[in-house]
CSV table of C-alpha atoms (C1' of nucleotides) in Angstrom, one decimal:
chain,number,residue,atom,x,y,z
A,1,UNK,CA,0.0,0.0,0.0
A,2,UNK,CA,2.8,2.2,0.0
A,3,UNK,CA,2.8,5.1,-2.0
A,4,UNK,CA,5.4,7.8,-3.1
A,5,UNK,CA,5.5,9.5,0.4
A,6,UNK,CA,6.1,6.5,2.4
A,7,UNK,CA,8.5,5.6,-0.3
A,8,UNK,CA,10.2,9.3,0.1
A,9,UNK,CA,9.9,8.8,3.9
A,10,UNK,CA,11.7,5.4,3.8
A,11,UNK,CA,14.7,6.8,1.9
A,12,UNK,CA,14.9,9.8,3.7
A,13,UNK,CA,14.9,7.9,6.9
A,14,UNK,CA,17.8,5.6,5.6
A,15,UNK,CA,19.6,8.2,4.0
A,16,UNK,CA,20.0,9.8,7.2
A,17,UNK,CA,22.6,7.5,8.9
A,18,UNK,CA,23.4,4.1,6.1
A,19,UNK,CA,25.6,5.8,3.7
A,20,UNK,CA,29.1,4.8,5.0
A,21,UNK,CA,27.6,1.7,6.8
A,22,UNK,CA,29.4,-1.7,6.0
A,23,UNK,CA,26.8,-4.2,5.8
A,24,UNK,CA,28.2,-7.3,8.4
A,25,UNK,CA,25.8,-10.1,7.9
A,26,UNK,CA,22.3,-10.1,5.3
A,27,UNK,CA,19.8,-13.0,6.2
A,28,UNK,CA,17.4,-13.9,3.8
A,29,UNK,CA,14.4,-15.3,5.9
A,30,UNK,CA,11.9,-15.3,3.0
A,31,UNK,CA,12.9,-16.4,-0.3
A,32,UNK,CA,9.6,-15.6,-2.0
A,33,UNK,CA,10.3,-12.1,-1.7
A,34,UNK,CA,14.0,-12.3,-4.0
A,35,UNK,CA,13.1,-11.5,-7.4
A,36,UNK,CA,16.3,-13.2,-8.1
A,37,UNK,CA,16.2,-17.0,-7.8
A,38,UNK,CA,19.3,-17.6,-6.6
A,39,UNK,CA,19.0,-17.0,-2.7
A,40,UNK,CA,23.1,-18.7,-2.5
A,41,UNK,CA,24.4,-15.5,-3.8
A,42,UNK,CA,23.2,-12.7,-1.8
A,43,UNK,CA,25.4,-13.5,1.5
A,44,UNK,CA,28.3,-13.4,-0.3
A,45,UNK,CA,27.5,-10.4,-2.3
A,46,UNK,CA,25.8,-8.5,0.6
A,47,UNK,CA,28.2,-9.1,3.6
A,48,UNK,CA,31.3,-6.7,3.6
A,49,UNK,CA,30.0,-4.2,1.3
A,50,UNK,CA,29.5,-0.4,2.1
A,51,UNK,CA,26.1,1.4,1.3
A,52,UNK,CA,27.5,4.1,-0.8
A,53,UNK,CA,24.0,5.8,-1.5
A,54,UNK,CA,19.9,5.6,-1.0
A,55,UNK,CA,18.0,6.6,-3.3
A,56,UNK,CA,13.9,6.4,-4.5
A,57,UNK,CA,12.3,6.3,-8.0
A,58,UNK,CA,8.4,6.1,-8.1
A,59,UNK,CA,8.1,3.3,-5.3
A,60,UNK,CA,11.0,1.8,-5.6
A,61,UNK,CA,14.2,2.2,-3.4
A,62,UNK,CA,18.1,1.3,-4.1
A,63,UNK,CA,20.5,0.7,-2.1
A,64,UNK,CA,23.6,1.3,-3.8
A,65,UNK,CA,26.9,-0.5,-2.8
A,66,UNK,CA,30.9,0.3,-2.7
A,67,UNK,CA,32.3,-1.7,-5.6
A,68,UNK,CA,32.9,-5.6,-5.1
A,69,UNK,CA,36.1,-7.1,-5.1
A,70,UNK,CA,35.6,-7.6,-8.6
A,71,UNK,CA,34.8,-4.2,-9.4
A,72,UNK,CA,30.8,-4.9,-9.6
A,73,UNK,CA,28.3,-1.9,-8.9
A,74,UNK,CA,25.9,-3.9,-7.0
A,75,UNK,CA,22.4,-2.3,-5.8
A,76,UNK,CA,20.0,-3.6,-3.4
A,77,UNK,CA,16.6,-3.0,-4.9
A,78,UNK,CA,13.0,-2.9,-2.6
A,79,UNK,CA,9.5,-2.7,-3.4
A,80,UNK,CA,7.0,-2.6,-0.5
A,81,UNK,CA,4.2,-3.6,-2.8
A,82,UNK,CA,1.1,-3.4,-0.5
A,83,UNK,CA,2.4,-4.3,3.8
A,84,UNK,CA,6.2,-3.9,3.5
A,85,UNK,CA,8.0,-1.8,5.8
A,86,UNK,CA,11.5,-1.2,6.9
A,87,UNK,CA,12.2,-1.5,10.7
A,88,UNK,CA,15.6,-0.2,11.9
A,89,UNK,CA,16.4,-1.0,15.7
A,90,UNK,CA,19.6,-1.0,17.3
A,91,UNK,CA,18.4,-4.0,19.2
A,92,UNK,CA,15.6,-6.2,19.3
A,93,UNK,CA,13.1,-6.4,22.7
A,94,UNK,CA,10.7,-9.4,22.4
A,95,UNK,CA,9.1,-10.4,19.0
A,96,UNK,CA,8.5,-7.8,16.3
A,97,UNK,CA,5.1,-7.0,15.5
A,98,UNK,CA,5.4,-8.8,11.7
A,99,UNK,CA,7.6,-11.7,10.6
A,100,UNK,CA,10.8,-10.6,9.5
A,101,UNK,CA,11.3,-11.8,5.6
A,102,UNK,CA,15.0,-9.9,5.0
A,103,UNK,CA,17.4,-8.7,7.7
A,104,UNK,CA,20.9,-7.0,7.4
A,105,UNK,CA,23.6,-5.9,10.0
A,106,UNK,CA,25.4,-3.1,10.1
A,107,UNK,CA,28.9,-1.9,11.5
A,108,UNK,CA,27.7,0.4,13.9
A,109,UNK,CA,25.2,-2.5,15.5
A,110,UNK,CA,22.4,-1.3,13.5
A,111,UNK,CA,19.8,-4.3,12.5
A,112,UNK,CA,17.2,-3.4,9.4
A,113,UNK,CA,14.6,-5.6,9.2
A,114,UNK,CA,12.1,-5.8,6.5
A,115,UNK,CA,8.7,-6.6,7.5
A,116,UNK,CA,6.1,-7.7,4.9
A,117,UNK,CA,2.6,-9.3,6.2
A,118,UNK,CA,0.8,-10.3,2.6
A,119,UNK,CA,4.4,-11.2,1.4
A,120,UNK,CA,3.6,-8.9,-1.6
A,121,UNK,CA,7.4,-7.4,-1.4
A,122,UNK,CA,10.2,-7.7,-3.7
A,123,UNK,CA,13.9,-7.1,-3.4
A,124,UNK,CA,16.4,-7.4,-6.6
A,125,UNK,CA,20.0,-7.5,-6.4
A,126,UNK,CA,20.8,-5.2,-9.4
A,127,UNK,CA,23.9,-6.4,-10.6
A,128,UNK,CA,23.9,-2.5,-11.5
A,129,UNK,CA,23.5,1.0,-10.4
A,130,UNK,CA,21.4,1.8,-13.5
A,131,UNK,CA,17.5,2.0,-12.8
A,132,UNK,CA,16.7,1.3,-16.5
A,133,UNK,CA,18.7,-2.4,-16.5
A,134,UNK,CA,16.0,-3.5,-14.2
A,135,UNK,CA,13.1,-4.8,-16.3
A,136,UNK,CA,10.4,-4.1,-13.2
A,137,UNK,CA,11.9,-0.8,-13.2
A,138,UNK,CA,12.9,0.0,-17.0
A,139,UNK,CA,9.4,1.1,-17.9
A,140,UNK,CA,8.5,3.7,-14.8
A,141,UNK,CA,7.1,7.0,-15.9
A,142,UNK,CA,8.7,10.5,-14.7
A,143,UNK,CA,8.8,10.6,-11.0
A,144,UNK,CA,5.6,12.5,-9.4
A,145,UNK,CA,7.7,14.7,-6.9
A,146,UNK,CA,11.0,14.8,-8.5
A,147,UNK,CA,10.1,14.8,-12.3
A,148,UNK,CA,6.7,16.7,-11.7
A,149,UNK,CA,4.8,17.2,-15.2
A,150,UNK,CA,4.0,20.4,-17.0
A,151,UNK,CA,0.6,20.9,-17.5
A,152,UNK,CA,1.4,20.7,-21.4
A,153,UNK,CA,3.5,17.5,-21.0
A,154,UNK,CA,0.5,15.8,-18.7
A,155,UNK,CA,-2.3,17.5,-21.3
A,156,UNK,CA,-0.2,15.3,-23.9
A,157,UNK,CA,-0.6,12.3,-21.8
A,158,UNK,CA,-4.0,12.4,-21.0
A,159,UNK,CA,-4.9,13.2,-24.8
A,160,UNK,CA,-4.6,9.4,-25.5
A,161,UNK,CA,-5.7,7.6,-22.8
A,162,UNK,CA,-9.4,6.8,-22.8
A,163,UNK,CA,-9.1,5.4,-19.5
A,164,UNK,CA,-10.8,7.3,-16.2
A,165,UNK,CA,-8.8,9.7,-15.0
A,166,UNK,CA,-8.3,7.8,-11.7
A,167,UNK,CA,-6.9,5.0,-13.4
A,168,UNK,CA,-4.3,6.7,-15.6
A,169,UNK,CA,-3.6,8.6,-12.5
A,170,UNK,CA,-2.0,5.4,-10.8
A,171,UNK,CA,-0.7,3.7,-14.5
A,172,UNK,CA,3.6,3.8,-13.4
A,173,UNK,CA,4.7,3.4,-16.8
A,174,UNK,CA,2.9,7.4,-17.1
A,175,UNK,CA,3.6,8.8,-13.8
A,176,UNK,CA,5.8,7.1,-11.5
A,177,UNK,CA,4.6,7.0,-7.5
A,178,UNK,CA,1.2,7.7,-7.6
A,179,UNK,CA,-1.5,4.9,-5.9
A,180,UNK,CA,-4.8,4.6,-4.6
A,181,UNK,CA,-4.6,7.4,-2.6
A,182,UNK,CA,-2.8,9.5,-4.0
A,183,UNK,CA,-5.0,9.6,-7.1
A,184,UNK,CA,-8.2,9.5,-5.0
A,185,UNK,CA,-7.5,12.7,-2.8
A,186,UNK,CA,-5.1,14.2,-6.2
A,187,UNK,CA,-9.0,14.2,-7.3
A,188,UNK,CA,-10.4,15.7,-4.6
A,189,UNK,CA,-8.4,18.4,-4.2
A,190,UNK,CA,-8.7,19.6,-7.7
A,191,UNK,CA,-12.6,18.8,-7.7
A,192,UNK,CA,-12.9,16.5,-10.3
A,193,UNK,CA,-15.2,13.5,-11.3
A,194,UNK,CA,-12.7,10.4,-10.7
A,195,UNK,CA,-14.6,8.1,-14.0
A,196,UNK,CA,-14.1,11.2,-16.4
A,197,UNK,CA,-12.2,9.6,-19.3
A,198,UNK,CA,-8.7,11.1,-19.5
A,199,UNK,CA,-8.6,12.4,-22.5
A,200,UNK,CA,-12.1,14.2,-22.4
A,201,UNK,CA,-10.5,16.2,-19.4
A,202,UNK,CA,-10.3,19.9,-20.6
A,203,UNK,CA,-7.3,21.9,-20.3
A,204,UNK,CA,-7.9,23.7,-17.2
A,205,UNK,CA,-8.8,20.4,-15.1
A,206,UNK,CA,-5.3,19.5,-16.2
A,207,UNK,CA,-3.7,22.6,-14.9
A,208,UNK,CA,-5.1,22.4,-11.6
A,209,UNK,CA,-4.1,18.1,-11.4
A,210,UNK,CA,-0.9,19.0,-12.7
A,211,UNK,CA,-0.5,21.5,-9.7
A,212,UNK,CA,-1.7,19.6,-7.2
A,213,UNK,CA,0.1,16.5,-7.3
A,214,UNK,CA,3.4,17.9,-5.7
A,215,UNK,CA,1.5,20.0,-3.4
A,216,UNK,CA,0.0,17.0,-2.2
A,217,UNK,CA,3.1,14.8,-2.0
A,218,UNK,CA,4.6,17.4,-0.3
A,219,UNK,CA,1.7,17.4,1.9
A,220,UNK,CA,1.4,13.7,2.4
A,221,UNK,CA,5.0,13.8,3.2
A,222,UNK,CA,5.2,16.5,5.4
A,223,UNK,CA,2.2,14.9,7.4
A,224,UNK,CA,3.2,11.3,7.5
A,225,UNK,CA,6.8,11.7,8.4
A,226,UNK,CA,5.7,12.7,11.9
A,227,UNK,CA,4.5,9.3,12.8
A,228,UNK,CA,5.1,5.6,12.6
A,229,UNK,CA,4.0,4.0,9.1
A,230,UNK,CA,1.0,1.8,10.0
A,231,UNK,CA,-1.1,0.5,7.8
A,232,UNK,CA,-4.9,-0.1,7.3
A,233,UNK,CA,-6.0,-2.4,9.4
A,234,UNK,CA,-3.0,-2.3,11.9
A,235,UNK,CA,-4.0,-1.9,15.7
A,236,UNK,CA,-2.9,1.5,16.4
A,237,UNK,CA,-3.7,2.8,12.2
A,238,UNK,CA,-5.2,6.5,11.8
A,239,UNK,CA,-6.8,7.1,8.8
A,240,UNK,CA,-5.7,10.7,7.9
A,241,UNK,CA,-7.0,11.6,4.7
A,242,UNK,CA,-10.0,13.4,4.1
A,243,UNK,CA,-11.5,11.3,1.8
A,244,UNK,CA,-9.5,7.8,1.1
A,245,UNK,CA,-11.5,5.1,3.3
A,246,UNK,CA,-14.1,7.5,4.4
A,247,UNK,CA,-17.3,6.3,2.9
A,248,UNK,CA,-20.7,7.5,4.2
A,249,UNK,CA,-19.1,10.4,6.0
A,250,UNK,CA,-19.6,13.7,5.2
A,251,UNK,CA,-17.5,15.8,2.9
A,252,UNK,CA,-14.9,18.3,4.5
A,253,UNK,CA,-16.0,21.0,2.3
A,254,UNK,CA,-19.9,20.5,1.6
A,255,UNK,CA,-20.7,17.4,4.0
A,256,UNK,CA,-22.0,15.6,1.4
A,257,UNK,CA,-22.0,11.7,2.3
A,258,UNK,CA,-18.6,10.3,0.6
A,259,UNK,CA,-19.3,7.9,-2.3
A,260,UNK,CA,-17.3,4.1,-2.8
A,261,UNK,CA,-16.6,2.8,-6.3
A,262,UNK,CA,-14.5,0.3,-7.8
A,263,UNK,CA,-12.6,0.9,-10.6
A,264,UNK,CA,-9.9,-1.4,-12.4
A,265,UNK,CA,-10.6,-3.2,-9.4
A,266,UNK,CA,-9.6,-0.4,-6.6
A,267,UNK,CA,-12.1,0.8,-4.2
A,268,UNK,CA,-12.3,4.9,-5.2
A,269,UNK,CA,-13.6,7.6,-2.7
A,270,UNK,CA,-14.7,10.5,-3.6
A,271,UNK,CA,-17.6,13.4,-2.9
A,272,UNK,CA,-20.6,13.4,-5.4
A,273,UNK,CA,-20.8,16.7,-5.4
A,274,UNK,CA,-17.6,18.4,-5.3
A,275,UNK,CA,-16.4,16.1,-7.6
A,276,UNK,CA,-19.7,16.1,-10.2
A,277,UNK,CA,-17.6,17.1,-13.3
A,278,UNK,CA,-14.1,18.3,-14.5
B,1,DC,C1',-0.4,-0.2,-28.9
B,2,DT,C1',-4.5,-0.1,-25.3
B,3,DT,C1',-7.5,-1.9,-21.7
B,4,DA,C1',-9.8,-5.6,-18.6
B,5,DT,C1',-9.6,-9.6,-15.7
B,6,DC,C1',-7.5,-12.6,-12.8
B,7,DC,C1',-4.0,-13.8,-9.6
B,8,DC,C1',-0.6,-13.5,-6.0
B,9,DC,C1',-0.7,-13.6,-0.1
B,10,DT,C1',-2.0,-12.7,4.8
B,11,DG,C1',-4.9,-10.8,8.3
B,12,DC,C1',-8.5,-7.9,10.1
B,13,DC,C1',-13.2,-6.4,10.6
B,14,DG,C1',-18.2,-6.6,10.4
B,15,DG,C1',-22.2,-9.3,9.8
B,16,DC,C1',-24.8,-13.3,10.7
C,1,DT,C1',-18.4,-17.3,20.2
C,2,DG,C1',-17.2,-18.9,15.4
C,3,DC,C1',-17.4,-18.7,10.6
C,4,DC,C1',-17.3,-16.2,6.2
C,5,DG,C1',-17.2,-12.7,2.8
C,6,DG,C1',-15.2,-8.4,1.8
C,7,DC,C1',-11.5,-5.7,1.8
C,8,DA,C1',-6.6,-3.9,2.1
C,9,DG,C1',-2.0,2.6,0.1
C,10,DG,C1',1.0,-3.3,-4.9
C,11,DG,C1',1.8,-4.9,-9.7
C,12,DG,C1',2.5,-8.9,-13.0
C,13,DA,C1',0.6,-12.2,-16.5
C,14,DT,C1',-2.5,-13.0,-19.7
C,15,DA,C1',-6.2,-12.3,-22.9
C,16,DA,C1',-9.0,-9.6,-26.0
DNA sequence: CTTATCCCCTGCCGGC
DNA sequence: TGCCGGCAGGGGATAA
């Protein structure tokens, strides 16, 4: 369920103190979650090198390492998919809260875990730095925050895409980071009907998603980096968007009951009247 | 090329 | 209380 600002959160978390850390022992306690099939290797890759850099694209995060005895560029890569999480502790009190599927530790005592409930999570070791050699991540549109589109370049996107606008919102190969929630309250903030076909969207609907999407990553960031990730569902979860998960509550701005659909199989919120057109 | 459907997994919650 | 269907912040494979 991860998004782009839990992604940006994770790697700005981890870029805080891992670059310069020498990774002393990696545990693979999982091997469902290696999108390579060779579990063997990993140790042996993984134990003695130095994290050199952390970096995100879309919702995807890399781990880059010092170069291998044999002058190899090797890069840890991580997906959350929908219930993974990275838990760093300096030590470990009792049994964590989810099953531990990877584990590495550092030189300074450090222990990451990654945590993963529905086992969705992936984690490639990139045999190279580059983001396009990895075929899961070759494809990935500009990123949201980083990349963010013009409101000619997404006007051009939208023009061929028949598909609702909620949809293409969340399609990686257009726009990199953006999920369910980010394309539901990306909607709501610019007031627009989330079935309206993408390409029947008229230019200034476009301006005003096209502006919004940073200003809500930024928000979404800003907000969520003050607490611990949880996820729906999780004892202790807070739901705080105004509209994702809210159905049958009134709308912040008109409190107008909150309406569920599904669309391409994703449950959609979103206020009936606020969001009646484009 | 585009889009739609099914599938992968585990666990929680509400309804009966 | 126990069971059961629905649902969950992901994306890939496959089919049309």
């Amino acid at each position: 369920m991860p998004e782009l600002p839990e992604f940006e959160i994770h790697a700005r978390k981890l870029r805080d103190w891992m670059p310069g850390r020498r990774i002393l022992r990696a545990t693979i306690l999982d091997e469902k979650l290696l999108g390579d099939p060779d579990p063997d290797a990993w140790q042996p890759i993984l134990a003695g090198r130095t994290v050199t850099a952390v970096r995100r694209e879309a919702k995807y995060l890399f781990l880059d390492l010092d170069p291998s005895p044999a002058g190899a560029l090797h890069t840890l890569v991580a997906h959350l998919r929908m219930t993974g999480r990275f838990v760093q502790d300096t030590y470990v009190v009792g049994t964590p809260a989810h099953p531990t599927r990877f584990a590495m530790t550092l030189d300074d005592g450090t222990r990451v875990r990654f945590e993963d409930r529905r086992r969705f999570g992936r984690l490639w070791l990139s045999p190279t730095p580059d983001v396009a050699a990895l075929p899961e991540v070759a494809h990935l549109g500009p990123d949201a925050l980083r990349v963010p589109l013009s409101p000619e370049a997404l006007g051009a996107l939208c023009a061929r895409s028949h598909r609702p606008i909620k949809v293409f919102l969340m399609d990686q190969r257009r726009i990199g980071g953006l999920g369910n929630i980010c394309a539901i309250e990306i909607l709501f903030r610019a007031r627009i009907a989330p079935t309206i076909p993408a390409a029947l969207l008229p230019a200034a609907a476009i301006a005003r998603i096209a502006r919004i999407i940073p200003e809500y990553l930024e928000w979404a960031i800003d907000r969520q980096s003050r607490r611990t990730l949880l996820y729906i569902g999780e004892k202790g979860s807070e739901n705080i968007f105004p509209i994702y998960h809210r159905e049958g509550t009134p709308c912040p701005n008109c409190a107008t009951a909150i309406a569920r659909i599904v669309q391409a199989g994703r449950s959609t919120y979103y206020c009936p009247a606020c969001q009646s057109g484009s």
